[in-house]
Amino acid sequence: MTHKRLLVMTGLAVSLLVMLGQAAPSLADDQVSSEPRLTLAEKVNLLRKKVKYVFVIFHENESFDHFFGTFPGTNGLFTAPDGFKPAKRTRSFVQTYLDTGLNVAKISPFLMPQAVTTAGGNVVPIYPADEISVDHSHQGMDNGLHVDPATGVAANDRYAMDQEGLTTDDVGNIVTPSGAAPTSVTLAQRQKAETDIGHIDCDTIPFMWAWAKRFVLFDNFHQTIVGPSTPNAIALIAGQSGETQWALHNDQGATVTYTNTNFPNPLGASYGSNVTPSNSNAYVPVVSDPGPFPGSNLDKSTVKPPYNFDEDAATPTLNLTFATQPLSFMGANIKRIIANDPNPAADLLDVQQDIETIASKDPAVNWGWYQQGFDANDAPDPYEPQGTGTPNPNNDPGLYTGYILHHNAPQYFAYLADNPQVLSSNLHGARDFIDAVECQTLPVSGGVFYLRGGYDNNDGLVPVDPTPAIQQAFLGNDDHPAYSDQQISEAFAAKAISAIASSPYWQNSAIIITYDETDGFYDHVSPKRRSTFADGSQLAAGPRVPTLVISPFASAGMISHRYSEHGSIIKFINELFGLVPLADLPDEQRGRAVGAQTLGQPNLGPSDDPNNELGDLTEAFDYGILSGAKAPLPASDAVFTPEQIKTLPHLATANYAPNGYTNGACAAIGILPTDFPSSHAYQQGQPIDPYPASVNPRPTQSPGIPASGNWTP
């Protein structure tokens, strides 16, 4: 059994049940499919007849349990389908950490409230759409996962303590990374640990939950690399973050000791490169957030992509030289396009045979990467310093201020970002995407189009929190905690999806919403170990991230439990457009073989290998619809109105629950989260997983205890 379907209720029906104090029916009952079993070739044939446009909305830093842990029918916090184990039945459900008195404390997942009640009985909103970012470094994630090196199974039991900068020794004592006894834990550290274990639901992200209900939700989709944004952005287009480059060029691997003093490497593995001994960012595979080589001070190209304040332009990572899907998208045009590369000897060193295969076997596929702040068409962020780059000839002080450099995967490959044709034709700002959809200027033959947010938004939205400092800090639209408001972020997705659904593109589209990594938020499912980093820590794969498929051909209300990663999106695109898998390109095969021989790792390289266990998203589609036997899903299921999108908080009812815990948005979309025993409990704000007394979603940006009565949000 690889999926469940949801019984669909209208928002009105569930709202009526809530008002009557009755429980909504289960949203996870099985339905037996009458569809015939099809071979993969038959499925792909049907998909190719209907789907021409693939849109990938690529958001930031959320774990599955943090976002959808109480979505009915999923492998979540409190319930799970047959054959799976919910978090509450795992040892990781009770996390150990230290309180401010250095006493051992316990905490389990809880619902982050919309408001808390003070001792004096006052209801105080805490605005959970704006949360702190927790530790999502490679070392921190590895610490939280606590993978058994012998079995490869993660205990997932150090998430909370990792936020306090702590770990455990060989006998389970809580210690500092150096093995010493802790000497202090601040209130902010304790609250950060608590926030890491908390979760949100449809009261905070109702659009996301509504799409999950109406279309397809994946509850076994994992980030590719154990680490932060950059390696997983790269993995979205390459299925790896540099493993084959590591295998082919051992001088580009690790040679300098860890630079993170909080988590020194006990095995003596190294980060850095022989090429630039003073540059601790220059190594592969990438497991951190360094700036890219293209656009940096080391890049001597005449035309360079933008470089913003995020990263040090003097210490970029290496120029990445392995194959990507954008390279494959060049197809029969590849030799004409790469003729514009200003430095082909270096940029194309590791793809010479790949180029020949792509030229002879792959069709040309239109593509575009659209990212907030990449060009002058996006709104500047007045609270961020400007960036630099050849496309800024007038030194416009507002340019690139909303651009998050280390989130742009194509910019890490000079054969893409330093190629003037690719830079001008394929790399764009976020507003350019909306303009292209609304003006219907996307190629008529279809293609693959990626969309990312950034530090600001183009719609003038500000958080509901009235505190000016928080409104300034959380203008972002890509869901990344610490700078993005989650409602502004789902508004960004909703505007794009509603534009697609209101255009002719809808009838031939598949929209994928996915995330790069978890931010370090708790997730109870152990990732599968496929490859190992130089220090023996887990490289691939990582914890679960939210993923949805929205399409007129989607299998409505289905939850996929099939094991998937970012490479699954690559597989789907390969199959849909007839591309040779990256893993089967000759230079990648050579790198994989060398990795197996010299590094002892047979599974290095692109994760789109057709013979591995990763899914390909094809289970998300209703082949009765694709064959014409059933009507497509209506565009209205995907659309939110401009008024709904711009009105924050989304779909909420003022003064809904007496204690302010809930706001009615879940009732508005017709879903009862699994941590509420009844609709009445939801209306009263009484979940089975209440918040801890010191809860604070932003302990460093809004310090103090909200329930104290003297807190400023």
XYZ file of C-alpha atoms in Angstrom:
713
model
C 0.000 0.000 0.000
C 1.679 3.234 -1.076
C -1.025 5.794 -0.491
C -4.252 6.724 1.201
C -7.066 8.921 0.023
C -8.849 11.529 2.066
C -12.576 11.819 2.482
C -13.307 15.333 1.309
C -15.623 17.574 3.278
C -16.447 21.102 2.350
C -15.244 23.793 4.704
C -18.875 24.692 5.351
C -19.759 21.139 6.396
C -16.962 20.872 8.914
C -17.592 24.398 10.159
C -21.202 23.424 10.836
C -20.066 20.333 12.722
C -17.707 22.479 14.743
C -20.499 24.853 15.651
C -22.699 21.914 16.624
C -19.943 20.425 18.749
C -19.787 17.230 16.662
C -16.669 15.449 15.497
C -15.816 15.523 11.827
C -15.535 12.113 10.167
C -12.141 10.583 9.605
C -10.123 12.088 6.818
C -7.973 9.017 6.290
C -10.325 6.206 5.325
C -9.094 3.886 2.601
C -10.779 3.819 -0.748
C -10.150 0.918 -3.086
C -8.972 2.136 -6.476
C -10.696 0.733 -9.540
C -7.935 1.966 -11.830
C -6.092 -0.738 -13.783
C -2.440 -1.320 -12.949
C -0.238 0.322 -15.541
C 3.405 -0.180 -16.372
C 5.754 2.753 -15.961
C 5.948 3.095 -19.734
C 2.157 3.267 -19.964
C 2.015 5.899 -17.226
C 4.704 7.998 -18.862
C 2.959 7.732 -22.221
C -0.248 9.121 -20.713
C 1.627 11.861 -18.875
C 3.430 12.976 -22.025
C 0.123 13.424 -23.822
C -1.156 15.868 -21.213
C 1.627 17.433 -19.126
C 3.816 19.989 -20.902
C 4.668 22.366 -18.055
C 6.375 21.426 -14.793
C 6.461 24.192 -12.199
C 8.632 23.662 -9.117
C 8.000 26.044 -6.215
C 11.059 25.492 -4.068
C 10.635 26.680 -0.491
C 12.915 26.670 2.529
C 13.590 24.943 5.802
C 10.619 23.026 7.152
C 10.403 19.439 8.358
C 7.418 17.259 7.560
C 6.425 16.786 11.191
C 6.753 20.522 11.807
C 4.390 21.356 8.926
C 2.121 18.335 8.459
C 2.672 16.190 11.558
C -1.034 16.295 12.446
C -2.445 16.109 8.912
C -4.927 13.197 8.864
C -3.785 10.043 7.088
C -0.066 10.774 7.200
C 2.791 9.110 9.016
C 2.730 11.863 11.580
C 3.101 12.723 15.210
C 0.087 10.924 16.678
C -1.316 8.709 13.932
C 0.053 6.723 11.018
C -1.323 4.356 8.374
C -0.841 0.621 8.646
C 2.783 -0.380 8.352
C 4.141 2.890 9.725
C 4.897 4.091 13.239
C 3.825 7.568 14.389
C 6.168 9.694 16.445
C 4.340 8.977 19.695
C 5.291 5.298 19.346
C 9.000 6.077 18.948
C 11.615 6.832 21.593
C 12.303 10.195 19.960
C 8.835 11.424 20.950
C 10.268 12.315 24.360
C 13.297 14.556 23.869
C 15.830 15.255 26.610
C 17.426 18.650 27.143
C 18.477 20.941 30.011
C 16.520 23.704 31.679
C 18.152 26.948 32.784
C 19.076 25.362 36.117
C 20.969 22.600 34.245
C 18.375 20.059 35.311
C 17.462 17.318 32.845
C 14.095 18.131 31.281
C 11.789 16.270 28.918
C 9.655 17.597 26.098
C 7.416 16.059 23.428
C 5.964 17.606 20.270
C 3.372 20.283 20.974
C 1.135 22.529 18.898
C 2.558 26.047 18.698
C -0.401 28.219 19.755
C -1.797 31.306 18.095
C -1.966 32.885 21.552
C -1.134 32.057 25.160
C -2.946 32.826 28.376
C -1.169 34.699 31.154
C -1.528 33.937 34.850
C -3.868 36.901 35.013
C -6.136 35.368 32.389
C -5.175 37.638 29.508
C -4.933 36.162 26.007
C -1.671 37.234 24.333
C -1.087 36.564 20.603
C 2.389 35.177 19.885
C 2.245 35.131 16.041
C 3.633 31.649 15.265
C 3.947 32.459 11.544
C 7.227 34.124 12.516
C 9.613 31.604 14.090
C 13.251 31.351 15.012
C 15.582 29.405 12.733
C 17.123 26.462 14.559
C 20.439 24.707 13.940
C 20.541 23.298 10.411
C 24.274 22.960 9.869
C 25.597 19.621 8.679
C 27.147 19.013 12.087
C 24.016 20.095 13.944
C 21.684 17.964 11.851
C 23.995 15.004 12.274
C 23.961 15.589 16.026
C 20.158 15.747 16.111
C 19.738 12.633 13.980
C 22.186 10.617 16.109
C 22.734 7.936 13.475
C 24.024 4.573 14.653
C 27.180 4.074 12.544
C 26.705 0.308 12.562
C 23.090 0.198 11.410
C 22.578 3.566 9.731
C 19.392 4.060 11.769
C 18.795 7.488 13.302
C 17.600 7.699 16.901
C 16.340 11.256 16.273
C 16.754 11.900 19.992
C 19.107 14.896 20.144
C 17.029 17.496 18.307
C 16.183 19.516 21.428
C 19.589 19.439 23.091
C 21.317 20.351 19.820
C 19.605 23.739 19.995
C 21.386 24.299 23.317
C 24.740 23.401 21.760
C 24.760 20.059 23.549
C 25.112 16.388 22.690
C 25.550 13.073 24.538
C 28.614 11.029 25.371
C 29.055 7.286 24.929
C 26.970 6.477 28.002
C 24.199 8.985 27.338
C 25.242 11.890 29.554
C 24.399 15.350 28.208
C 27.686 17.109 27.488
C 29.146 19.867 25.371
C 30.618 18.825 22.009
C 34.053 18.698 23.635
C 32.747 16.238 26.233
C 32.701 18.678 29.141
C 29.816 19.150 31.533
C 27.519 22.048 30.567
C 27.950 25.174 32.674
C 24.968 27.240 31.551
C 21.787 27.182 29.481
C 20.041 30.461 28.764
C 16.289 30.970 28.600
C 16.582 31.669 24.865
C 18.446 28.381 24.315
C 15.814 26.475 26.247
C 13.013 28.117 24.253
C 14.850 27.380 21.018
C 14.966 23.711 22.028
C 11.241 23.798 22.725
C 10.452 25.512 19.416
C 12.430 22.864 17.564
C 10.059 20.184 18.871
C 6.906 22.226 18.327
C 4.749 22.040 15.223
C 2.192 24.151 13.399
C -0.968 23.256 11.487
C -3.708 24.636 9.258
C -4.308 27.601 11.549
C -0.885 28.940 10.552
C -0.575 27.580 6.982
C -4.172 26.976 5.789
C -3.356 27.343 2.084
C -0.729 24.605 2.282
C -3.100 22.282 4.117
C -5.929 23.043 1.687
C -3.751 22.083 -1.292
C -2.668 18.933 0.564
C -6.324 18.012 1.075
C -7.402 18.724 -2.500
C -4.393 17.335 -4.351
C -1.440 15.091 -3.344
C 0.734 15.194 -0.231
C 3.967 13.187 0.146
C 4.820 12.048 3.677
C 8.005 10.133 2.841
C 9.886 12.755 0.823
C 13.392 13.432 2.168
C 16.007 16.107 1.730
C 18.974 14.765 -0.217
C 21.916 15.942 1.886
C 22.225 16.117 5.668
C 22.901 19.818 5.794
C 21.545 23.280 5.043
C 20.111 24.994 1.985
C 22.930 25.117 -0.547
C 23.697 21.388 -0.902
C 19.995 20.610 -1.196
C 19.382 23.367 -3.726
C 22.187 21.877 -5.787
C 20.637 18.431 -5.314
C 17.330 19.628 -6.762
C 18.991 20.026 -10.161
C 21.822 17.489 -9.823
C 20.711 14.771 -7.389
C 23.944 15.290 -5.436
C 26.090 18.108 -4.059
C 29.428 17.132 -5.563
C 30.081 13.476 -4.789
C 31.331 12.553 -8.256
C 33.523 15.671 -8.383
C 34.977 14.548 -5.041
C 35.662 11.095 -6.479
C 37.273 12.405 -9.669
C 39.355 15.115 -7.982
C 40.686 14.006 -4.628
C 42.536 17.321 -4.252
C 39.127 19.032 -4.098
C 38.012 17.062 -1.083
C 38.542 17.931 2.550
C 41.983 19.011 3.725
C 41.462 21.501 6.543
C 39.932 20.807 9.950
C 36.386 21.797 10.822
C 35.937 25.546 11.218
C 32.857 25.196 13.453
C 34.312 25.190 16.968
C 30.966 24.280 18.477
C 31.029 20.884 16.795
C 34.650 19.881 16.198
C 35.163 16.745 14.192
C 36.141 13.866 16.478
C 37.458 11.759 13.609
C 39.794 14.407 12.238
C 38.080 14.776 8.883
C 38.574 18.020 7.097
C 36.859 20.825 5.288
C 38.725 22.828 2.702
C 40.893 22.422 -0.352
C 44.511 22.051 -1.356
C 43.771 24.497 -4.148
C 43.083 27.397 -1.781
C 44.418 26.508 1.668
C 43.102 29.733 3.205
C 39.585 29.140 1.895
C 37.668 26.789 4.163
C 34.676 26.883 1.794
C 36.461 25.288 -1.145
C 35.651 21.589 -1.000
C 33.267 18.997 -2.382
C 30.796 17.604 -1.721
C 29.147 20.795 -0.501
C 27.591 20.380 2.963
C 27.369 24.017 4.088
C 26.200 27.375 2.688
C 29.242 28.873 0.947
C 28.914 31.425 -1.815
C 29.223 30.151 -5.392
C 32.324 30.565 -7.527
C 30.467 32.358 -10.373
C 30.179 36.036 -9.509
C 32.831 35.866 -6.770
C 36.124 37.741 -6.650
C 37.848 34.624 -7.973
C 35.619 34.523 -11.041
C 37.411 36.400 -13.824
C 34.549 36.246 -16.325
C 33.645 39.486 -18.059
C 29.927 39.031 -17.431
C 29.119 37.782 -13.944
C 25.932 36.936 -12.048
C 24.957 38.984 -8.975
C 26.609 38.448 -5.611
C 24.822 39.780 -2.570
C 25.913 40.425 1.011
C 25.095 36.883 2.178
C 28.455 35.342 1.436
C 32.065 36.459 1.287
C 32.962 36.979 -2.372
C 36.607 36.344 -1.494
C 36.042 32.797 -0.230
C 33.580 30.975 -2.493
C 33.261 27.263 -2.858
C 34.758 25.476 -5.840
C 33.378 25.836 -9.334
C 31.046 22.838 -9.576
C 31.690 20.828 -12.710
C 29.357 17.807 -12.602
C 26.205 17.304 -14.652
C 22.874 18.964 -13.888
C 19.425 18.826 -15.413
C 19.843 22.337 -16.856
C 22.830 20.948 -18.774
C 20.614 18.127 -20.030
C 17.882 20.633 -20.924
C 20.211 22.029 -23.603
C 19.655 18.826 -25.566
C 20.473 19.026 -29.243
C 21.388 22.705 -28.778
C 24.070 22.026 -26.196
C 27.131 22.632 -28.364
C 25.763 25.927 -29.627
C 24.955 27.079 -26.079
C 28.235 26.032 -24.455
C 30.125 27.814 -27.234
C 29.325 30.966 -25.231
C 31.128 29.679 -22.127
C 34.063 32.046 -21.455
C 36.150 29.367 -19.736
C 35.182 25.975 -21.178
C 38.415 24.202 -20.233
C 37.635 24.589 -16.536
C 33.853 24.791 -16.548
C 33.214 21.760 -18.768
C 36.133 19.620 -17.642
C 34.020 16.858 -16.114
C 31.151 16.717 -18.622
C 32.910 16.246 -21.966
C 31.378 12.842 -22.669
C 28.101 13.899 -21.088
C 27.881 16.667 -23.675
C 28.127 14.161 -26.509
C 25.404 11.966 -24.996
C 23.112 14.928 -24.340
C 23.624 16.254 -27.863
C 22.708 12.935 -29.440
C 19.991 11.617 -27.128
C 18.260 14.414 -25.199
C 15.598 16.727 -26.600
C 15.973 20.432 -25.879
C 13.747 21.425 -22.939
C 12.826 25.011 -22.131
C 13.657 26.010 -18.574
C 13.930 28.949 -16.242
C 15.059 29.614 -12.684
C 13.117 32.501 -11.131
C 14.311 33.801 -7.754
C 13.350 36.761 -5.600
C 15.793 39.655 -5.871
C 17.831 38.287 -8.775
C 17.090 41.288 -10.970
C 15.753 44.831 -10.834
C 12.143 43.743 -11.377
C 11.821 42.530 -7.774
C 11.115 44.736 -4.777
C 14.224 45.823 -2.849
C 14.526 45.049 0.836
C 15.201 48.378 2.589
C 16.639 46.572 5.601
C 19.375 44.688 3.754
C 22.605 45.952 2.127
C 22.947 45.879 -1.632
C 24.799 43.287 -3.625
C 27.192 43.448 -6.541
C 27.402 42.000 -10.016
C 27.836 42.761 -13.686
C 24.060 43.146 -14.202
C 24.212 46.185 -11.849
C 25.973 48.719 -14.088
C 24.348 51.716 -12.388
C 25.188 50.585 -8.855
C 21.511 50.711 -7.939
C 21.462 50.656 -4.109
C 18.249 48.624 -4.026
C 19.366 45.899 -6.391
C 19.863 42.332 -5.116
C 18.882 43.219 -1.537
C 16.152 40.569 -1.524
C 18.362 37.992 -3.252
C 19.638 35.001 -1.285
C 22.745 34.003 -3.129
C 23.302 30.579 -1.602
C 19.787 29.454 -2.599
C 20.406 29.773 -6.343
C 21.496 26.311 -7.488
C 22.418 27.159 -11.115
C 24.794 29.888 -9.930
C 27.117 27.257 -8.452
C 27.945 25.979 -11.948
C 30.021 28.334 -14.091
C 28.920 26.487 -17.221
C 25.475 27.920 -16.420
C 25.865 31.192 -14.503
C 28.952 32.498 -16.324
C 27.513 31.632 -19.728
C 26.033 34.928 -21.012
C 23.311 33.134 -22.971
C 22.137 31.143 -19.943
C 22.448 34.152 -17.643
C 20.228 36.296 -19.846
C 17.777 33.637 -21.049
C 17.276 31.285 -18.108
C 17.995 33.092 -14.820
C 15.377 35.608 -13.687
C 13.721 37.402 -10.793
C 10.518 36.221 -9.118
C 8.304 38.940 -10.583
C 9.393 37.798 -14.032
C 7.656 34.480 -13.360
C 4.294 36.072 -12.577
C 4.643 38.334 -15.607
C 5.442 35.370 -17.864
C 2.419 33.398 -16.643
C -0.041 36.279 -16.661
C 1.146 37.571 -20.037
C 1.336 34.004 -21.374
C 4.883 34.366 -22.668
C 6.167 30.961 -21.567
C 7.211 28.750 -24.494
C 4.236 27.108 -26.177
C 6.093 23.790 -26.241
C 6.277 23.703 -22.441
C 9.237 23.249 -20.141
C 10.453 23.206 -16.541
C 10.271 26.367 -14.448
C 11.594 26.791 -10.907
C 10.417 29.519 -8.520
C 12.112 30.639 -5.287
C 11.461 33.417 -2.801
C 13.879 35.512 -0.779
C 14.357 38.203 1.853
C 11.467 40.375 0.675
C 8.181 40.056 -1.171
C 6.789 41.884 -4.179
C 3.297 42.388 -2.778
C 3.912 44.794 0.075
C 2.861 42.228 2.678
C 4.019 42.595 6.281
C 3.575 40.217 9.226
C 0.505 40.523 11.432
C 2.747 41.019 14.466
C 2.523 44.784 15.146
C 6.082 45.121 16.469
C 8.088 47.172 13.907
C 11.270 45.143 14.400
C 9.436 41.898 13.629
C 7.655 43.411 10.636
C 11.035 44.466 9.281
C 12.694 41.132 10.029
C 10.035 38.807 8.539
C 9.311 40.287 5.103
C 10.616 37.186 3.334
C 8.479 34.858 1.222
C 10.324 31.515 1.030
C 9.252 29.983 4.393
C 12.737 30.174 5.903
C 12.418 30.831 9.653
C 14.069 33.974 11.069
C 13.307 36.150 8.023
C 10.224 34.735 6.255
C 6.671 34.939 7.534
C 4.916 31.638 6.833
C 1.715 33.334 5.701
C 3.588 35.698 3.383
C 5.368 32.603 2.069
C 2.190 30.668 1.334
C 0.805 33.868 -0.201
C 3.809 33.868 -2.568
C 3.015 30.285 -3.565
C -0.709 31.016 -3.795
C -0.189 33.968 -6.108
C 1.932 31.848 -8.440
C -0.386 28.830 -8.335
C -3.502 30.942 -8.775
C -1.888 32.643 -11.768
C -1.095 29.261 -13.333
C -4.566 27.901 -12.565
C -6.156 30.989 -14.134
C -4.099 30.638 -17.316
C -4.127 28.254 -20.283
C -1.053 26.583 -18.763
C -3.193 24.893 -16.090
C -4.647 22.322 -18.485
C -1.143 20.987 -19.209
C 0.563 21.516 -15.880
C 2.081 19.723 -12.923
C 2.985 21.987 -10.007
C 5.372 20.670 -7.364
C 5.858 22.416 -4.026
C 8.873 21.126 -2.159
C 11.458 22.221 0.387
C 15.225 22.110 0.453
C 15.750 20.948 4.053
C 14.196 20.828 7.502
C 15.958 23.786 9.180
C 16.718 21.255 11.912
C 13.103 21.002 13.096
C 12.161 17.654 14.601
C 11.048 14.793 12.389
C 10.550 11.280 13.705
C 11.339 9.190 10.601
C 14.857 7.850 10.214
C 16.428 8.773 6.867
C 18.080 6.127 4.733
C 21.878 6.124 4.651
C 23.115 6.143 1.063
C 26.477 7.889 1.316
C 28.935 9.021 3.968
C 30.919 12.221 4.312
C 34.685 12.309 4.856
C 34.320 12.350 8.638
C 32.037 9.326 8.752
C 28.885 11.359 9.266
C 25.822 10.733 7.119
C 25.907 12.630 3.826
C 22.767 11.324 2.122
C 19.964 11.194 2.708
C 18.364 13.473 5.286
C 15.052 13.901 7.137
C 11.614 14.403 5.600
C 10.469 17.677 4.052
C 6.960 18.705 2.913
C 6.128 18.054 -0.744
C 2.904 18.401 -2.725
C 1.813 17.864 -6.323
C -0.952 20.090 -7.693
C -2.350 19.346 -11.125
C -5.643 18.895 -12.975
C -4.463 15.285 -13.311
C -3.616 14.762 -9.639
C -5.086 11.881 -7.678
C -7.269 14.063 -5.464
C -6.798 13.635 -1.721
C -4.040 11.054 -2.047
C -1.152 10.750 0.399
C 1.945 9.108 -1.038
C 4.044 7.043 1.356
C 6.592 6.103 -1.324
C 10.215 6.853 -0.465
C 11.259 9.968 -2.381
C 13.905 12.697 -2.478
C 14.778 15.695 -4.635
C 16.056 13.120 -7.106
C 12.448 11.964 -7.502
C 11.633 15.298 -9.121
C 14.601 14.802 -11.432
C 13.330 11.309 -12.267
C 9.862 12.639 -13.055
C 11.272 15.309 -15.366
C 13.578 12.762 -17.032
C 10.665 10.451 -17.757
C 8.291 13.183 -18.862
C 10.697 14.782 -21.332
C 12.702 11.705 -22.330
C 16.054 12.723 -20.844
C 18.940 10.372 -20.134
C 19.176 10.084 -16.314
C 22.060 12.074 -14.873
C 23.280 8.886 -13.191
C 23.554 7.228 -16.617
C 25.569 9.977 -18.298
C 29.069 8.648 -19.057
C 31.091 11.123 -17.000
C 28.824 10.628 -13.996
C 29.127 6.867 -14.408
C 32.891 7.279 -14.400
C 32.727 9.320 -11.191
C 30.455 6.767 -9.577
C 32.826 3.948 -10.488
C 35.827 5.813 -9.083
C 33.852 6.586 -5.924
C 33.082 2.924 -5.443
C 36.688 1.921 -6.061
C 38.645 4.609 -4.214
C 36.177 5.824 -1.580
C 34.434 2.523 -0.974
C 31.029 4.051 -1.641
C 28.979 2.474 -4.440
C 26.049 4.889 -4.096
C 27.753 8.220 -4.688
C 26.487 10.511 -7.410
C 23.146 11.521 -8.910
C 20.161 10.095 -7.064
C 18.064 9.722 -10.222
C 19.457 6.263 -10.953
C 16.487 4.398 -12.488
C 17.473 1.275 -10.567
C 17.442 2.737 -7.060
C 14.506 2.841 -4.651
C 13.605 6.505 -5.067
C 10.114 7.173 -6.330
C 9.427 9.248 -9.423
C 6.205 11.073 -8.403
C 4.149 9.137 -10.966
C 1.918 7.788 -8.215
C 0.594 11.334 -7.735
C -1.448 11.229 -10.929
C -4.883 9.842 -11.704
C -4.526 7.840 -14.895
C -8.271 7.726 -15.304
C -8.140 11.487 -15.765
C -5.085 11.271 -17.999
C -6.785 8.668 -20.213
C -9.905 10.799 -20.549
C -12.166 8.450 -18.580
C -12.622 11.018 -15.809
C -12.874 14.790 -15.725
C -9.786 16.792 -14.702
C -9.726 18.478 -11.327
C -11.041 22.029 -11.579
C -8.673 24.973 -11.473
C -10.798 26.427 -8.682
C -9.411 23.764 -6.332
C -5.989 25.384 -6.634
C -7.021 29.045 -6.596
C -7.157 31.505 -3.743
C -8.565 34.933 -4.503
C -6.398 38.062 -4.382
C -8.357 39.185 -1.331
C -7.738 35.875 0.459
C -4.055 35.999 -0.436
C -3.417 39.516 0.839
C -5.578 39.279 3.984
C -3.480 38.102 6.928
C -3.935 35.951 8.920
C -5.277 33.686 6.182
C -8.844 32.386 6.579
C -8.845 33.126 10.322
C -11.805 34.134 12.484
C -11.156 36.738 15.170
C -11.677 35.560 18.766
C -12.390 32.030 17.525
C -11.265 30.063 20.597
C -11.804 31.428 24.115
C -8.123 30.933 24.942
C -6.823 32.060 21.542
C -5.061 28.721 20.908
C -6.846 28.180 17.560
C -8.116 30.701 15.010
C -10.669 28.791 12.929
C -8.639 28.478 9.715
C -8.612 24.673 9.981
C -12.409 24.683 10.207
C -12.583 27.019 7.226
C -10.816 24.469 5.006
C -12.571 21.462 6.543
C -9.761 19.637 8.321
C -9.559 18.467 11.920
C -5.891 17.968 12.907
C -5.116 14.688 14.631
C -4.132 16.316 17.921
C -7.710 17.448 18.528
C -10.046 14.701 19.775
C -13.110 16.512 18.438
C -14.247 19.602 16.601
C -15.443 20.954 19.927
C -11.934 20.581 21.343
C -10.592 22.464 18.340
C -13.112 25.255 18.816
C -12.216 25.491 22.497
C -8.476 25.453 21.762
C -7.821 22.225 23.652
C -5.324 19.990 21.791
C -3.861 16.845 23.306
C -0.374 18.381 22.950
C -0.498 21.765 24.741
C 2.392 24.199 24.766
C 5.049 24.386 27.517
C 4.791 27.263 29.977
C 7.849 29.062 28.581
C 6.883 28.748 24.909
C 8.215 31.491 22.629
C 8.475 31.068 18.836
C 11.111 33.837 18.565
C 13.275 33.693 21.715
C 16.102 35.779 20.265
C 14.026 38.297 18.298
C 11.196 38.646 20.849
C 12.941 37.647 24.103
C 11.126 36.694 27.257
C 8.168 34.514 28.207
C 4.895 35.400 26.435
C 2.760 33.985 29.250
C 4.518 36.170 31.817
C 2.282 39.141 31.148
C 5.125 41.557 30.383
C 6.330 40.249 27.010
C 6.587 42.271 23.787
C 5.817 40.201 20.680
